[in-house]
Amino acid sequence: MKGMIRLKVAETSNGLEFVHGRQRCPVEWPEGTWSALPPTLRATLADNLAHLLTIDLPFAAGASGIALDRPRPCFWTQFRVMVLGGIPQAVERSKRSTTKTLEKFRALRYEFSSDVPRMPAAPRCETRERAVVIFSPDADSLATLGLAREMGLDPIALGIDDGASPAKSRALVSALDALKAAGFGAELIVNRAGALVGKKPAQLGCMHESSAAALLALPVAYAASARYISVPADQDNNFSFANHDGFLTYPAFDRTSGWVIQLDLLTRTLTEGAIRTMSLVEPLTGFGVMRTLAQRYPGLAKMLLDCEAPGKSGACADCAACARAGLFARAAGAEAGSVGPCRAMTDARDARFYAIFGGRDVAPRDLSEEAREQEELAFYLAIARGFKGPLVRRFKARFHDELRRDDLLARHLSLFPPGTVATDLRERLLRILREATGQAKTLF
């Protein structure tokens, strides 16, 4: 194992700069956004982002820890909980030992210029009913934008370009440009902290991303006087499963409802309660999100690009994300080719992407029993809409209970508790979702 990674993190006019030897990696907000924050808030936010954006870097770099030239962050404890909760999922694809990875994290050393945290001391800012929506061109983000606009929250789509994939960066910028043309507010943050010490994308190096997005969004919300930050976290993130070592595992720990409530606590603490964090798609399962997007916001649905490795022409149609998006979109009533990959992924070789066929390349979010049920439901509905291919014949041979289909449809279009959503927004949101899903039933 390598020694300590020593980093300097300095403020610039537009954000932060991470320095490792001769390497300089900027984190930049839109012009004037960072500098508009009160100095005390800038300093505290910089302390927390310096640690949060590098907390899982030792995993990728094989280092024994990190030394930062800033004080210990005031959210130190919360960030440790975030990583400990995310490790069981992060090791699932690689089949690394969960126990050894947890032990490795606990053994990492984090050193700071001072062990006394700099506490928030910013004056409360005036806000209005506006939402900054953490954005990538996936179903959760696009549905959130549609809901926020319909609720009168004048949403700003905020993309965060981490530079890990040039193709994904191009797709993100293209989607933001399309949103601007459609009348949405749209902003971009450039975050190059992930390139430190030659870090390569890996699950163990990405456990901080959803949490970091909420804190990265805070200056944009502050500048826009926006009261809300909405993260793309649907109900599927709450459906747990046992990983290969038997540990309780969530598809994305920092997108669970419990963790979004923690993010809300963080942003409220930093802003004297003025800016809150929530998820507008929390009451919906993944299938419910796609149905809402395809049927209620078809203009936004056309922008969908949920793919692990997009190319210049769009979705690769050769990954678990594409398989799910294409299947769910067709099941939800989208026209063939208008949403998701360019082909229906029902060839025999595509079985590896579906949990109900025992696929070996299944995404962690598809490993829970509830996710498998949604796959089964989506196949029932997609077949009724013309889905064909070898996997359809295989499905029909194994699943043919029409009564079960109806039961699954009712269950996965039911609405779950909107626990992360501010009280004054809940009924407005639920009224739209009841209409969008065609369900009067709720699970609370």
mmCIF file of N, CA and C in Angstrom, residues 104-207:
data_model
loop_
_atom_site.group_PDB
_atom_site.id
_atom_site.type_symbol
_atom_site.label_atom_id
_atom_site.label_comp_id
_atom_site.label_asym_id
_atom_site.label_seq_id
_atom_site.Cartn_x
_atom_site.Cartn_y
_atom_site.Cartn_z
ATOM 1 N N LYS A 104 -10.575 -2.127 5.933
ATOM 2 C CA LYS A 104 -9.613 -1.240 5.272
ATOM 3 C C LYS A 104 -10.022 0.215 5.441
ATOM 4 N N PHE A 105 -11.309 0.489 5.282
ATOM 5 C CA PHE A 105 -11.758 1.867 5.439
ATOM 6 C C PHE A 105 -11.536 2.355 6.863
ATOM 7 N N ARG A 106 -11.858 1.525 7.839
ATOM 8 C CA ARG A 106 -11.684 1.929 9.240
ATOM 9 C C ARG A 106 -10.210 2.170 9.564
ATOM 10 N N ALA A 107 -9.311 1.522 8.816
ATOM 11 C CA ALA A 107 -7.878 1.681 9.073
ATOM 12 C C ALA A 107 -7.266 2.888 8.358
ATOM 13 N N LEU A 108 -8.006 3.493 7.425
ATOM 14 C CA LEU A 108 -7.469 4.637 6.694
ATOM 15 C C LEU A 108 -7.251 5.819 7.636
ATOM 16 N N ARG A 109 -6.227 6.579 7.367
ATOM 17 C CA ARG A 109 -5.914 7.759 8.177
ATOM 18 C C ARG A 109 -6.334 9.019 7.429
ATOM 19 N N TYR A 110 -7.030 9.888 8.126
ATOM 20 C CA TYR A 110 -7.406 11.194 7.573
ATOM 21 C C TYR A 110 -6.840 12.263 8.504
ATOM 22 N N GLU A 111 -5.945 13.075 7.968
ATOM 23 C CA GLU A 111 -5.298 14.118 8.758
ATOM 24 C C GLU A 111 -5.730 15.492 8.255
ATOM 25 N N PHE A 112 -5.874 16.431 9.184
ATOM 26 C CA PHE A 112 -6.335 17.778 8.864
ATOM 27 C C PHE A 112 -5.420 18.815 9.516
ATOM 28 N N SER A 113 -5.517 20.042 9.052
ATOM 29 C CA SER A 113 -4.684 21.101 9.626
ATOM 30 C C SER A 113 -5.081 21.406 11.060
ATOM 31 N N SER A 114 -6.327 21.080 11.404
ATOM 32 C CA SER A 114 -6.821 21.268 12.767
ATOM 33 C C SER A 114 -7.933 20.268 13.012
ATOM 34 N N ASP A 115 -8.022 19.759 14.226
ATOM 35 C CA ASP A 115 -9.107 18.835 14.572
ATOM 36 C C ASP A 115 -10.341 19.563 15.083
ATOM 37 N N VAL A 116 -10.291 20.894 15.086
ATOM 38 C CA VAL A 116 -11.435 21.703 15.508
ATOM 39 C C VAL A 116 -12.197 22.151 14.264
ATOM 40 N N PRO A 117 -13.401 21.635 14.039
ATOM 41 C CA PRO A 117 -14.148 21.997 12.819
ATOM 42 C C PRO A 117 -14.537 23.466 12.795
ATOM 43 N N ARG A 118 -14.600 23.986 11.597
ATOM 44 C CA ARG A 118 -15.109 25.337 11.391
ATOM 45 C C ARG A 118 -16.628 25.217 11.244
ATOM 46 N N MET A 119 -17.380 25.781 12.165
ATOM 47 C CA MET A 119 -18.826 25.612 12.188
ATOM 48 C C MET A 119 -19.517 26.660 11.318
ATOM 49 N N PRO A 120 -20.706 26.325 10.783
ATOM 50 C CA PRO A 120 -21.445 27.281 9.949
ATOM 51 C C PRO A 120 -21.775 28.550 10.725
ATOM 52 N N ALA A 121 -21.601 29.692 10.073
ATOM 53 C CA ALA A 121 -21.907 30.963 10.730
ATOM 54 C C ALA A 121 -22.473 31.965 9.743
ATOM 55 N N ALA A 122 -23.086 31.455 8.660
ATOM 56 C CA ALA A 122 -23.620 32.347 7.627
ATOM 57 C C ALA A 122 -24.987 32.885 8.029
ATOM 58 N N PRO A 123 -25.288 34.126 7.679
ATOM 59 C CA PRO A 123 -26.634 34.652 7.948
ATOM 60 C C PRO A 123 -27.667 33.931 7.090
ATOM 61 N N ARG A 124 -28.861 33.813 7.606
ATOM 62 C CA ARG A 124 -29.946 33.157 6.871
ATOM 63 C C ARG A 124 -30.266 33.948 5.608
ATOM 64 N N CYS A 125 -30.395 33.243 4.487
ATOM 65 C CA CYS A 125 -30.704 33.911 3.229
ATOM 66 C C CYS A 125 -32.201 33.813 2.946
ATOM 67 N N GLU A 126 -32.709 34.755 2.167
ATOM 68 C CA GLU A 126 -34.115 34.747 1.770
ATOM 69 C C GLU A 126 -34.278 33.840 0.550
ATOM 70 N N THR A 127 -35.243 32.943 0.591
ATOM 71 C CA THR A 127 -35.469 32.027 -0.517
ATOM 72 C C THR A 127 -36.914 32.097 -0.980
ATOM 73 N N ARG A 128 -37.149 31.505 -2.151
ATOM 74 C CA ARG A 128 -38.512 31.401 -2.676
ATOM 75 C C ARG A 128 -38.747 29.969 -3.146
ATOM 76 N N GLU A 129 -39.964 29.666 -3.532
ATOM 77 C CA GLU A 129 -40.301 28.303 -3.962
ATOM 78 C C GLU A 129 -39.681 28.013 -5.328
ATOM 79 N N ARG A 130 -38.431 27.616 -5.272
ATOM 80 C CA ARG A 130 -37.708 27.242 -6.486
ATOM 81 C C ARG A 130 -36.838 26.037 -6.165
ATOM 82 N N ALA A 131 -36.613 25.161 -7.147
ATOM 83 C CA ALA A 131 -35.855 23.932 -6.908
ATOM 84 C C ALA A 131 -34.664 23.827 -7.854
ATOM 85 N N VAL A 132 -33.523 23.482 -7.291
ATOM 86 C CA VAL A 132 -32.354 23.087 -8.078
ATOM 87 C C VAL A 132 -32.385 21.565 -8.166
ATOM 88 N N VAL A 133 -32.442 21.041 -9.376
ATOM 89 C CA VAL A 133 -32.586 19.597 -9.603
ATOM 90 C C VAL A 133 -31.249 19.027 -10.056
ATOM 91 N N ILE A 134 -30.673 18.136 -9.242
ATOM 92 C CA ILE A 134 -29.439 17.459 -9.650
ATOM 93 C C ILE A 134 -29.757 16.648 -10.899
ATOM 94 N N PHE A 135 -28.997 16.886 -11.977
ATOM 95 C CA PHE A 135 -29.429 16.376 -13.277
ATOM 96 C C PHE A 135 -28.380 15.542 -13.991
ATOM 97 N N SER A 136 -28.849 14.430 -14.509
ATOM 98 C CA SER A 136 -28.204 13.688 -15.585
ATOM 99 C C SER A 136 -29.362 13.184 -16.430
ATOM 100 N N PRO A 137 -29.140 12.840 -17.701
ATOM 101 C CA PRO A 137 -30.299 12.493 -18.554
ATOM 102 C C PRO A 137 -30.860 11.105 -18.279
ATOM 103 N N ASP A 138 -31.137 10.803 -16.993
ATOM 104 C CA ASP A 138 -31.781 9.538 -16.650
ATOM 105 C C ASP A 138 -33.240 9.793 -16.301
ATOM 106 N N ALA A 139 -33.986 8.725 -16.079
ATOM 107 C CA ALA A 139 -35.436 8.848 -15.874
ATOM 108 C C ALA A 139 -35.764 9.616 -14.600
ATOM 109 N N ASP A 140 -35.037 9.341 -13.514
ATOM 110 C CA ASP A 140 -35.320 10.026 -12.254
ATOM 111 C C ASP A 140 -35.173 11.536 -12.388
ATOM 112 N N SER A 141 -34.067 11.978 -13.009
ATOM 113 C CA SER A 141 -33.817 13.418 -13.146
ATOM 114 C C SER A 141 -34.846 14.085 -14.050
ATOM 115 N N LEU A 142 -35.147 13.449 -15.175
ATOM 116 C CA LEU A 142 -36.090 14.040 -16.120
ATOM 117 C C LEU A 142 -37.497 14.104 -15.531
ATOM 118 N N ALA A 143 -37.912 13.044 -14.838
ATOM 119 C CA ALA A 143 -39.225 13.062 -14.194
ATOM 120 C C ALA A 143 -39.273 14.126 -13.099
ATOM 121 N N THR A 144 -38.170 14.279 -12.351
ATOM 122 C CA THR A 144 -38.114 15.307 -11.315
ATOM 123 C C THR A 144 -38.292 16.691 -11.912
ATOM 124 N N LEU A 145 -37.648 16.949 -13.042
ATOM 125 C CA LEU A 145 -37.803 18.246 -13.700
ATOM 126 C C LEU A 145 -39.256 18.490 -14.096
ATOM 127 N N GLY A 146 -39.885 17.466 -14.658
ATOM 128 C CA GLY A 146 -41.288 17.622 -15.046
ATOM 129 C C GLY A 146 -42.177 17.898 -13.852
ATOM 130 N N LEU A 147 -41.968 17.159 -12.772
ATOM 131 C CA LEU A 147 -42.773 17.353 -11.555
ATOM 132 C C LEU A 147 -42.532 18.736 -10.960
ATOM 133 N N ALA A 148 -41.264 19.149 -10.896
ATOM 134 C CA ALA A 148 -40.943 20.448 -10.299
ATOM 135 C C ALA A 148 -41.576 21.587 -11.093
ATOM 136 N N ARG A 149 -41.545 21.471 -12.420
ATOM 137 C CA ARG A 149 -42.166 22.531 -13.230
ATOM 138 C C ARG A 149 -43.679 22.539 -13.024
ATOM 139 N N GLU A 150 -44.298 21.347 -13.021
ATOM 140 C CA GLU A 150 -45.751 21.285 -12.859
ATOM 141 C C GLU A 150 -46.176 21.785 -11.474
ATOM 142 N N MET A 151 -45.309 21.619 -10.485
ATOM 143 C CA MET A 151 -45.612 22.088 -9.133
ATOM 144 C C MET A 151 -45.354 23.581 -8.958
ATOM 145 N N GLY A 152 -44.837 24.235 -10.003
ATOM 146 C CA GLY A 152 -44.571 25.665 -9.928
ATOM 147 C C GLY A 152 -43.277 26.016 -9.237
ATOM 148 N N LEU A 153 -42.300 25.089 -9.252
ATOM 149 C CA LEU A 153 -41.040 25.314 -8.541
ATOM 150 C C LEU A 153 -39.934 25.875 -9.435
ATOM 151 N N ASP A 154 -40.274 26.290 -10.654
ATOM 152 C CA ASP A 154 -39.322 26.985 -11.535
ATOM 153 C C ASP A 154 -37.947 26.320 -11.496
ATOM 154 N N PRO A 155 -37.835 25.051 -11.909
ATOM 155 C CA PRO A 155 -36.608 24.284 -11.661
ATOM 156 C C PRO A 155 -35.398 24.721 -12.477
ATOM 157 N N ILE A 156 -34.239 24.544 -11.868
ATOM 158 C CA ILE A 156 -32.944 24.720 -12.525
ATOM 159 C C ILE A 156 -32.298 23.339 -12.606
ATOM 160 N N ALA A 157 -32.028 22.861 -13.800
ATOM 161 C CA ALA A 157 -31.331 21.586 -13.966
ATOM 162 C C ALA A 157 -29.841 21.825 -13.751
ATOM 163 N N LEU A 158 -29.245 21.113 -12.807
ATOM 164 C CA LEU A 158 -27.839 21.301 -12.491
ATOM 165 C C LEU A 158 -27.057 20.039 -12.834
ATOM 166 N N GLY A 159 -26.254 20.116 -13.887
ATOM 167 C CA GLY A 159 -25.397 19.011 -14.263
ATOM 168 C C GLY A 159 -24.045 19.129 -13.589
ATOM 169 N N ILE A 160 -23.450 18.004 -13.235
ATOM 170 C CA ILE A 160 -22.123 17.977 -12.626
ATOM 171 C C ILE A 160 -21.232 17.111 -13.506
ATOM 172 N N ASP A 161 -20.301 17.744 -14.188
ATOM 173 C CA ASP A 161 -19.425 17.059 -15.134
ATOM 174 C C ASP A 161 -18.142 16.652 -14.421
ATOM 175 N N ASP A 162 -18.003 15.339 -14.155
ATOM 176 C CA ASP A 162 -16.816 14.872 -13.437
ATOM 177 C C ASP A 162 -15.664 14.501 -14.372
ATOM 178 N N GLY A 163 -15.899 14.553 -15.681
ATOM 179 C CA GLY A 163 -14.829 14.315 -16.644
ATOM 180 C C GLY A 163 -14.384 12.876 -16.762
ATOM 181 N N ALA A 164 -15.025 11.945 -16.042
ATOM 182 C CA ALA A 164 -14.595 10.551 -16.065
ATOM 183 C C ALA A 164 -14.831 9.897 -17.419
ATOM 184 N N SER A 165 -15.892 10.338 -18.107
ATOM 185 C CA SER A 165 -16.227 9.775 -19.414
ATOM 186 C C SER A 165 -16.522 10.918 -20.380
ATOM 187 N N PRO A 166 -15.661 11.147 -21.390
ATOM 188 C CA PRO A 166 -15.936 12.213 -22.355
ATOM 189 C C PRO A 166 -17.294 12.074 -23.024
ATOM 190 N N ALA A 167 -17.707 10.839 -23.295
ATOM 191 C CA ALA A 167 -19.011 10.618 -23.942
ATOM 192 C C ALA A 167 -20.145 11.058 -23.023
ATOM 193 N N LYS A 168 -20.054 10.716 -21.728
ATOM 194 C CA LYS A 168 -21.092 11.135 -20.785
ATOM 195 C C LYS A 168 -21.082 12.647 -20.603
ATOM 196 N N SER A 169 -19.893 13.247 -20.633
ATOM 197 C CA SER A 169 -19.804 14.710 -20.523
ATOM 198 C C SER A 169 -20.503 15.377 -21.696
ATOM 199 N N ARG A 170 -20.258 14.869 -22.901
ATOM 200 C CA ARG A 170 -20.922 15.424 -24.086
ATOM 201 C C ARG A 170 -22.432 15.259 -23.995
ATOM 202 N N ALA A 171 -22.869 14.092 -23.554
ATOM 203 C CA ALA A 171 -24.306 13.836 -23.444
ATOM 204 C C ALA A 171 -24.944 14.765 -22.421
ATOM 205 N N LEU A 172 -24.254 15.018 -21.320
ATOM 206 C CA LEU A 172 -24.782 15.901 -20.280
ATOM 207 C C LEU A 172 -24.920 17.323 -20.800
ATOM 208 N N VAL A 173 -23.876 17.830 -21.443
ATOM 209 C CA VAL A 173 -23.929 19.199 -21.971
ATOM 210 C C VAL A 173 -25.016 19.319 -23.033
ATOM 211 N N SER A 174 -25.136 18.309 -23.885
ATOM 212 C CA SER A 174 -26.168 18.332 -24.920
ATOM 213 C C SER A 174 -27.558 18.369 -24.303
ATOM 214 N N ALA A 175 -27.770 17.569 -23.244
ATOM 215 C CA ALA A 175 -29.077 17.547 -22.582
ATOM 216 C C ALA A 175 -29.386 18.887 -21.918
ATOM 217 N N LEU A 176 -28.382 19.502 -21.296
ATOM 218 C CA LEU A 176 -28.597 20.808 -20.665
ATOM 219 C C LEU A 176 -28.946 21.863 -21.715
ATOM 220 N N ASP A 177 -28.290 21.797 -22.876
ATOM 221 C CA ASP A 177 -28.611 22.736 -23.964
ATOM 222 C C ASP A 177 -30.052 22.531 -24.438
ATOM 223 N N ALA A 178 -30.478 21.267 -24.534
ATOM 224 C CA ALA A 178 -31.854 20.980 -24.950
ATOM 225 C C ALA A 178 -32.852 21.495 -23.922
ATOM 226 N N LEU A 179 -32.519 21.381 -22.653
ATOM 227 C CA LEU A 179 -33.408 21.883 -21.601
ATOM 228 C C LEU A 179 -33.522 23.404 -21.659
ATOM 229 N N LYS A 180 -32.403 24.077 -21.914
ATOM 230 C CA LYS A 180 -32.453 25.539 -22.060
ATOM 231 C C LYS A 180 -33.376 25.928 -23.208
ATOM 232 N N ALA A 181 -33.261 25.190 -24.320
ATOM 233 C CA ALA A 181 -34.113 25.472 -25.478
ATOM 234 C C ALA A 181 -35.586 25.233 -25.159
ATOM 235 N N ALA A 182 -35.845 24.333 -24.192
ATOM 236 C CA ALA A 182 -37.224 24.035 -23.790
ATOM 237 C C ALA A 182 -37.716 24.968 -22.680
ATOM 238 N N GLY A 183 -36.905 25.946 -22.314
ATOM 239 C CA GLY A 183 -37.339 26.943 -21.340
ATOM 240 C C GLY A 183 -36.974 26.660 -19.897
ATOM 241 N N PHE A 184 -36.171 25.622 -19.643
ATOM 242 C CA PHE A 184 -35.728 25.328 -18.285
ATOM 243 C C PHE A 184 -34.460 26.117 -17.963
ATOM 244 N N GLY A 185 -34.284 26.441 -16.689
ATOM 245 C CA GLY A 185 -32.992 26.916 -16.245
ATOM 246 C C GLY A 185 -32.024 25.752 -16.251
ATOM 247 N N ALA A 186 -30.774 25.982 -16.613
ATOM 248 C CA ALA A 186 -29.794 24.897 -16.674
ATOM 249 C C ALA A 186 -28.409 25.452 -16.375
ATOM 250 N N GLU A 187 -27.683 24.789 -15.487
ATOM 251 C CA GLU A 187 -26.333 25.198 -15.107
ATOM 252 C C GLU A 187 -25.428 23.978 -15.067
ATOM 253 N N LEU A 188 -24.118 24.229 -15.137
ATOM 254 C CA LEU A 188 -23.134 23.150 -15.141
ATOM 255 C C LEU A 188 -22.018 23.439 -14.142
ATOM 256 N N ILE A 189 -21.683 22.444 -13.327
ATOM 257 C CA ILE A 189 -20.522 22.495 -12.451
ATOM 258 C C ILE A 189 -19.467 21.556 -13.020
ATOM 259 N N VAL A 190 -18.234 22.020 -13.094
ATOM 260 C CA VAL A 190 -17.121 21.192 -13.551
ATOM 261 C C VAL A 190 -16.362 20.707 -12.323
ATOM 262 N N ASN A 191 -16.338 19.409 -12.124
ATOM 263 C CA ASN A 191 -15.695 18.810 -10.944
ATOM 264 C C ASN A 191 -14.605 17.847 -11.407
ATOM 265 N N ARG A 192 -13.366 18.269 -11.265
ATOM 266 C CA ARG A 192 -12.245 17.437 -11.699
ATOM 267 C C ARG A 192 -11.488 16.814 -10.531
ATOM 268 N N ALA A 193 -12.061 16.874 -9.336
ATOM 269 C CA ALA A 193 -11.392 16.289 -8.169
ATOM 270 C C ALA A 193 -11.180 14.792 -8.341
ATOM 271 N N GLY A 194 -12.031 14.145 -9.140
ATOM 272 C CA GLY A 194 -11.904 12.707 -9.344
ATOM 273 C C GLY A 194 -10.670 12.295 -10.118
ATOM 274 N N ALA A 195 -9.990 13.268 -10.758
ATOM 275 C CA ALA A 195 -8.793 12.939 -11.537
ATOM 276 C C ALA A 195 -7.523 12.937 -10.699
ATOM 277 N N LEU A 196 -7.641 13.212 -9.400
ATOM 278 C CA LEU A 196 -6.465 13.265 -8.535
ATOM 279 C C LEU A 196 -5.706 11.945 -8.527
ATOM 280 N N VAL A 197 -4.402 12.041 -8.547
ATOM 281 C CA VAL A 197 -3.461 10.909 -8.530
ATOM 282 C C VAL A 197 -3.859 9.806 -9.508
ATOM 283 N N GLY A 198 -4.358 10.224 -10.662
ATOM 284 C CA GLY A 198 -4.674 9.250 -11.694
ATOM 285 C C GLY A 198 -5.806 8.325 -11.336
ATOM 286 N N LYS A 199 -6.718 8.802 -10.521
ATOM 287 C CA LYS A 199 -7.843 7.958 -10.094
ATOM 288 C C LYS A 199 -8.647 7.484 -11.290
ATOM 289 N N LYS A 200 -9.008 6.200 -11.285
ATOM 290 C CA LYS A 200 -9.840 5.639 -12.334
ATOM 291 C C LYS A 200 -11.239 5.377 -11.788
ATOM 292 N N PRO A 201 -12.274 5.527 -12.637
ATOM 293 C CA PRO A 201 -13.639 5.274 -12.161
ATOM 294 C C PRO A 201 -13.783 3.851 -11.636
ATOM 295 N N ALA A 202 -14.342 3.708 -10.475
ATOM 296 C CA ALA A 202 -14.593 2.403 -9.871
ATOM 297 C C ALA A 202 -15.658 2.581 -8.819
ATOM 298 N N GLN A 203 -16.413 1.515 -8.551
ATOM 299 C CA GLN A 203 -17.495 1.633 -7.581
ATOM 300 C C GLN A 203 -16.996 2.108 -6.228
ATOM 301 N N LEU A 204 -15.835 1.623 -5.797
ATOM 302 C CA LEU A 204 -15.314 2.029 -4.496
ATOM 303 C C LEU A 204 -14.850 3.480 -4.481
ATOM 304 N N GLY A 205 -14.693 4.064 -5.637
ATOM 305 C CA GLY A 205 -14.301 5.463 -5.703
ATOM 306 C C GLY A 205 -15.459 6.399 -5.966
ATOM 307 N N CYS A 206 -16.684 5.875 -5.961
ATOM 308 C CA CYS A 206 -17.854 6.689 -6.324
ATOM 309 C C CYS A 206 -18.909 6.746 -5.230
ATOM 310 N N MET A 207 -18.573 6.310 -4.029
ATOM 311 C CA MET A 207 -19.588 6.225 -2.974
ATOM 312 C C MET A 207 -20.038 7.584 -2.463
#
